[in-house]
Amino acid sequence: MITGGIHTNQTTSVEYDGTNWTAGGNIPAVTRMSAQCGTVPSSLRCGGAGNPGPPINQTIEYDGSSWTAGNNMPHAEYGHMLCGTQTAAVFSGGHNNPSEDNLYEYDGTNWTTGTTLAVSIGNNAGSSGNGTQTAAMWMGGSGGTTAAQIYDGTSVVTSASIGTSRYNVANGGGGTSTAAIIVGGYTGTAQSAATEEFTGETSAITAKTVDFD
């Protein structure tokens, strides 16, 4: 599902079923640079800013046909990253203070402040986020960085660095914390066409029977 934008049709939403795009329910406010996660018919959208206008702390939920208001975010934010589902989401980063490196979690009703990122991505995050509330991953960040970080629902740890330092890739990533992809963005001086894939570490225990004489 895609909603909003920075041009004229900022209240529209469209849904994709694997083959075709169809119109969804209109969002209730004209905003840009909001964050969204979840699937149809259980999407979550939060934050954003008017065009022009200040950032907002709005939270709205989608049921497959219409949007309804939820409890507000801890503070107004736009340009941030949101991962997870309508009832279990996490966001960080953005353009507006005081997000910076704090994580905020949503349980389907309320927002709570969580831990902080392991590596600063700055207010103007421009990072790529993906995964779930208990297995989220952030890659890149403000000004261009190779940092990659994983959140397990309690703490944040650094992961293997991405190969190309970049930012403004918020719409150029996807997957999970163990199988992610990052595409495009800016390197600080030019646009990047680089595509990188991440495969998380896996562990296995093999049982073996040993006979002793």
mmCIF file of C-alpha atoms in Angstrom:
data_model
loop_
_atom_site.group_PDB
_atom_site.id
_atom_site.type_symbol
_atom_site.label_atom_id
_atom_site.label_comp_id
_atom_site.label_asym_id
_atom_site.label_seq_id
_atom_site.Cartn_x
_atom_site.Cartn_y
_atom_site.Cartn_z
ATOM 1 C CA MET A 1 0.000 0.000 0.000
ATOM 2 C CA ILE A 2 1.154 3.538 -0.814
ATOM 3 C CA THR A 3 -0.284 6.746 0.648
ATOM 4 C CA GLY A 4 0.239 10.469 0.230
ATOM 5 C CA GLY A 5 3.130 12.192 -1.524
ATOM 6 C CA ILE A 6 4.592 15.671 -1.927
ATOM 7 C CA HIS A 7 2.499 16.859 -4.854
ATOM 8 C CA THR A 8 -1.209 17.449 -5.437
ATOM 9 C CA ASN A 9 -2.839 14.091 -4.585
ATOM 10 C CA GLN A 10 -1.634 13.967 -1.009
ATOM 11 C CA THR A 11 -4.738 12.366 0.475
ATOM 12 C CA THR A 12 -4.878 9.365 -1.832
ATOM 13 C CA SER A 13 -3.942 5.771 -1.078
ATOM 14 C CA VAL A 14 -3.509 2.892 -3.490
ATOM 15 C CA GLU A 15 -3.409 -0.851 -2.860
ATOM 16 C CA TYR A 16 -1.514 -3.558 -4.727
ATOM 17 C CA ASP A 17 -2.693 -7.184 -4.766
ATOM 18 C CA GLY A 18 0.341 -8.693 -6.472
ATOM 19 C CA THR A 19 -1.014 -7.912 -9.934
ATOM 20 C CA ASN A 20 -3.013 -4.685 -10.010
ATOM 21 C CA TRP A 21 -3.194 -1.300 -8.287
ATOM 22 C CA THR A 22 -6.589 -0.075 -7.031
ATOM 23 C CA ALA A 23 -7.678 3.030 -5.164
ATOM 24 C CA GLY A 24 -7.923 2.757 -1.382
ATOM 25 C CA GLY A 25 -9.554 4.961 1.205
ATOM 26 C CA ASN A 26 -8.399 8.567 1.338
ATOM 27 C CA ILE A 27 -6.196 9.580 4.240
ATOM 28 C CA PRO A 28 -7.842 12.236 6.459
ATOM 29 C CA ALA A 29 -5.059 14.840 6.349
ATOM 30 C CA VAL A 30 -2.871 16.345 3.648
ATOM 31 C CA THR A 31 0.620 15.320 4.683
ATOM 32 C CA ARG A 32 3.975 14.459 3.178
ATOM 33 C CA MET A 33 6.944 12.432 4.430
ATOM 34 C CA SER A 34 4.874 10.360 6.843
ATOM 35 C CA ALA A 35 5.808 6.781 7.727
ATOM 36 C CA GLN A 36 3.769 3.671 7.074
ATOM 37 C CA CYS A 37 3.935 -0.055 7.812
ATOM 38 C CA GLY A 38 1.725 -3.122 7.916
ATOM 39 C CA THR A 39 -0.360 -4.729 5.205
ATOM 40 C CA VAL A 40 -3.846 -4.301 3.754
ATOM 41 C CA PRO A 41 -6.233 -4.413 5.557
ATOM 42 C CA SER A 42 -4.203 -3.544 8.661
ATOM 43 C CA SER A 43 -1.913 -0.627 7.829
ATOM 44 C CA LEU A 44 -0.478 1.987 10.158
ATOM 45 C CA ARG A 45 0.514 5.536 9.212
ATOM 46 C CA CYS A 46 2.018 8.158 11.501
ATOM 47 C CA GLY A 47 3.530 11.611 11.446
ATOM 48 C CA GLY A 48 4.148 13.736 8.395
ATOM 49 C CA ALA A 49 4.013 17.434 7.638
ATOM 50 C CA GLY A 50 1.810 19.845 5.742
ATOM 51 C CA ASN A 51 2.976 21.194 2.394
ATOM 52 C CA PRO A 52 3.867 23.750 3.563
ATOM 53 C CA GLY A 53 3.265 23.304 7.246
ATOM 54 C CA PRO A 54 4.686 22.055 10.514
ATOM 55 C CA PRO A 55 5.148 18.367 11.361
ATOM 56 C CA ILE A 56 2.269 16.530 13.011
ATOM 57 C CA ASN A 57 1.958 13.759 15.624
ATOM 58 C CA GLN A 58 -1.040 12.037 14.032
ATOM 59 C CA THR A 59 -1.489 8.251 14.132
ATOM 60 C CA ILE A 60 -4.039 6.664 11.793
ATOM 61 C CA GLU A 61 -5.026 3.045 11.158
ATOM 62 C CA TYR A 62 -6.457 1.460 7.991
ATOM 63 C CA ASP A 63 -9.012 -1.378 7.977
ATOM 64 C CA GLY A 64 -9.107 -2.010 4.241
ATOM 65 C CA SER A 65 -11.587 0.745 3.407
ATOM 66 C CA SER A 66 -11.189 3.715 5.753
ATOM 67 C CA TRP A 67 -8.740 5.372 8.122
ATOM 68 C CA THR A 68 -9.413 6.034 11.801
ATOM 69 C CA ALA A 69 -7.421 8.078 14.305
ATOM 70 C CA GLY A 70 -5.371 6.383 16.985
ATOM 71 C CA ASN A 71 -3.478 7.859 19.924
ATOM 72 C CA ASN A 72 -0.970 10.525 18.969
ATOM 73 C CA MET A 73 2.747 9.923 18.637
ATOM 74 C CA PRO A 74 4.995 11.122 21.497
ATOM 75 C CA HIS A 75 5.854 14.193 19.412
ATOM 76 C CA ALA A 76 5.426 15.537 15.890
ATOM 77 C CA GLU A 77 7.717 13.950 13.318
ATOM 78 C CA TYR A 78 8.272 13.575 9.570
ATOM 79 C CA GLY A 79 10.826 11.818 7.381
ATOM 80 C CA HIS A 80 11.175 8.990 9.915
ATOM 81 C CA MET A 81 11.268 5.191 9.535
ATOM 82 C CA LEU A 82 8.480 2.863 10.680
ATOM 83 C CA CYS A 83 8.760 -0.935 10.864
ATOM 84 C CA GLY A 84 6.352 -3.659 11.925
ATOM 85 C CA THR A 85 2.584 -4.026 11.928
ATOM 86 C CA GLN A 86 -0.476 -2.048 12.940
ATOM 87 C CA THR A 87 -0.375 -3.538 16.436
ATOM 88 C CA ALA A 88 3.406 -3.842 16.896
ATOM 89 C CA ALA A 89 5.458 -1.084 15.278
ATOM 90 C CA VAL A 90 8.670 0.820 15.992
ATOM 91 C CA PHE A 91 9.930 4.136 14.594
ATOM 92 C CA SER A 92 13.076 6.223 14.813
ATOM 93 C CA GLY A 93 14.827 9.091 13.083
ATOM 94 C CA GLY A 94 13.271 11.921 11.139
ATOM 95 C CA HIS A 95 13.772 15.631 10.535
ATOM 96 C CA ASN A 96 12.188 17.015 13.687
ATOM 97 C CA ASN A 97 13.601 17.144 17.221
ATOM 98 C CA PRO A 98 13.700 15.297 19.530
ATOM 99 C CA SER A 99 13.570 11.961 17.649
ATOM 100 C CA GLU A 100 17.180 11.666 16.609
ATOM 101 C CA ASP A 101 18.178 8.236 17.842
ATOM 102 C CA ASN A 102 15.317 7.313 20.174
ATOM 103 C CA LEU A 103 13.101 4.341 19.368
ATOM 104 C CA TYR A 104 9.340 4.564 19.913
ATOM 105 C CA GLU A 105 7.056 1.532 19.982
ATOM 106 C CA TYR A 106 3.339 1.239 19.186
ATOM 107 C CA ASP A 107 1.204 -1.624 20.547
ATOM 108 C CA GLY A 108 -1.941 -0.890 18.582
ATOM 109 C CA THR A 109 -3.122 1.623 21.179
ATOM 110 C CA ASN A 110 -0.271 3.544 22.809
ATOM 111 C CA TRP A 111 3.211 4.785 21.982
ATOM 112 C CA THR A 112 6.066 4.234 24.441
ATOM 113 C CA THR A 113 9.691 5.372 24.401
ATOM 114 C CA GLY A 114 12.173 2.554 24.009
ATOM 115 C CA THR A 115 15.957 2.382 23.872
ATOM 116 C CA THR A 116 18.297 4.327 21.561
ATOM 117 C CA LEU A 117 20.150 3.301 18.419
ATOM 118 C CA ALA A 118 23.694 1.983 18.704
ATOM 119 C CA VAL A 119 24.977 4.384 16.026
ATOM 120 C CA SER A 120 23.592 7.895 15.570
ATOM 121 C CA ILE A 121 21.671 8.429 12.350
ATOM 122 C CA GLY A 122 20.785 12.051 13.087
ATOM 123 C CA ASN A 123 17.560 13.977 12.734
ATOM 124 C CA ASN A 124 17.610 13.962 8.945
ATOM 125 C CA ALA A 125 17.909 10.210 9.036
ATOM 126 C CA GLY A 126 17.505 9.226 5.409
ATOM 127 C CA SER A 127 17.921 5.656 6.555
ATOM 128 C CA SER A 128 16.328 2.492 5.248
ATOM 129 C CA GLY A 129 14.247 0.570 7.782
ATOM 130 C CA ASN A 130 12.666 -2.865 7.548
ATOM 131 C CA GLY A 131 11.542 -5.847 9.598
ATOM 132 C CA THR A 132 9.301 -6.120 12.646
ATOM 133 C CA GLN A 133 9.091 -4.525 16.072
ATOM 134 C CA THR A 134 11.209 -7.318 17.561
ATOM 135 C CA ALA A 135 13.499 -7.826 14.545
ATOM 136 C CA ALA A 136 14.033 -4.449 12.883
ATOM 137 C CA MET A 137 17.013 -3.251 10.851
ATOM 138 C CA TRP A 138 18.223 0.245 9.946
ATOM 139 C CA MET A 139 20.839 0.886 7.243
ATOM 140 C CA GLY A 140 22.567 4.134 6.300
ATOM 141 C CA GLY A 141 21.734 7.528 7.739
ATOM 142 C CA SER A 142 22.187 11.279 7.787
ATOM 143 C CA GLY A 143 25.028 12.657 5.675
ATOM 144 C CA GLY A 144 25.960 9.195 4.438
ATOM 145 C CA THR A 145 27.053 6.280 6.605
ATOM 146 C CA THR A 146 27.750 2.571 6.229
ATOM 147 C CA ALA A 147 26.172 1.737 9.592
ATOM 148 C CA ALA A 148 23.671 -1.094 9.855
ATOM 149 C CA GLN A 149 21.843 -1.796 13.108
ATOM 150 C CA ILE A 150 19.469 -4.487 14.359
ATOM 151 C CA TYR A 151 16.806 -4.141 17.071
ATOM 152 C CA ASP A 152 15.492 -7.259 18.833
ATOM 153 C CA GLY A 153 12.715 -5.569 20.763
ATOM 154 C CA THR A 154 14.979 -4.790 23.700
ATOM 155 C CA SER A 155 18.395 -3.591 22.544
ATOM 156 C CA VAL A 156 20.160 -2.380 19.409
ATOM 157 C CA VAL A 157 23.404 -3.864 18.119
ATOM 158 C CA THR A 158 25.539 -3.035 15.101
ATOM 159 C CA SER A 159 25.598 -5.446 12.206
ATOM 160 C CA ALA A 160 27.872 -5.887 9.199
ATOM 161 C CA SER A 161 28.331 -2.496 7.511
ATOM 162 C CA ILE A 162 26.837 -1.768 4.104
ATOM 163 C CA GLY A 163 29.406 -1.411 1.349
ATOM 164 C CA THR A 164 28.337 2.015 0.062
ATOM 165 C CA SER A 165 27.925 4.934 2.455
ATOM 166 C CA ARG A 166 24.538 6.507 1.728
ATOM 167 C CA TYR A 167 21.495 8.404 2.947
ATOM 168 C CA ASN A 168 17.982 9.286 1.698
ATOM 169 C CA VAL A 169 17.205 5.630 1.056
ATOM 170 C CA ALA A 170 14.038 5.452 3.191
ATOM 171 C CA ASN A 171 12.036 4.072 0.240
ATOM 172 C CA GLY A 172 14.877 1.956 -1.102
ATOM 173 C CA GLY A 173 15.026 -0.939 1.320
ATOM 174 C CA GLY A 174 13.048 -3.945 2.389
ATOM 175 C CA GLY A 175 13.051 -7.415 3.875
ATOM 176 C CA THR A 176 13.816 -8.491 7.415
ATOM 177 C CA SER A 177 16.672 -8.264 9.890
ATOM 178 C CA THR A 178 18.091 -11.517 8.489
ATOM 179 C CA ALA A 179 17.392 -11.022 4.776
ATOM 180 C CA ALA A 180 17.463 -7.367 3.746
ATOM 181 C CA ILE A 181 18.093 -5.305 0.635
ATOM 182 C CA ILE A 182 19.087 -1.655 0.208
ATOM 183 C CA VAL A 183 18.879 0.214 -3.099
ATOM 184 C CA GLY A 184 19.824 3.689 -4.327
ATOM 185 C CA GLY A 185 20.098 6.797 -2.188
ATOM 186 C CA TYR A 186 22.759 9.490 -2.073
ATOM 187 C CA THR A 187 26.449 9.065 -1.333
ATOM 188 C CA GLY A 188 26.958 12.674 -0.209
ATOM 189 C CA THR A 189 28.011 13.979 -3.616
ATOM 190 C CA ALA A 190 25.844 12.053 -6.071
ATOM 191 C CA GLN A 191 23.015 9.587 -6.397
ATOM 192 C CA SER A 192 23.881 5.944 -5.837
ATOM 193 C CA ALA A 193 22.683 3.096 -8.036
ATOM 194 C CA ALA A 194 24.199 0.446 -5.777
ATOM 195 C CA THR A 195 22.111 -2.519 -4.672
ATOM 196 C CA GLU A 196 23.227 -4.549 -1.676
ATOM 197 C CA GLU A 197 21.812 -7.632 -0.003
ATOM 198 C CA PHE A 198 22.209 -8.732 3.598
ATOM 199 C CA THR A 199 21.983 -12.275 4.880
ATOM 200 C CA GLY A 200 21.943 -12.611 8.653
ATOM 201 C CA GLU A 201 23.984 -15.145 10.531
ATOM 202 C CA THR A 202 22.296 -18.431 11.279
ATOM 203 C CA SER A 203 23.261 -21.065 13.722
ATOM 204 C CA ALA A 204 22.517 -24.753 13.828
ATOM 205 C CA ILE A 205 23.114 -27.504 16.332
ATOM 206 C CA THR A 206 23.715 -30.955 15.002
ATOM 207 C CA ALA A 207 23.175 -33.875 17.351
ATOM 208 C CA LYS A 208 25.471 -36.834 17.063
ATOM 209 C CA THR A 209 25.371 -40.117 18.945
ATOM 210 C CA VAL A 210 28.726 -41.440 20.059
ATOM 211 C CA ASP A 211 29.215 -44.962 21.370
ATOM 212 C CA PHE A 212 31.820 -45.461 24.061
ATOM 213 C CA ASP A 213 33.385 -48.854 24.623
#
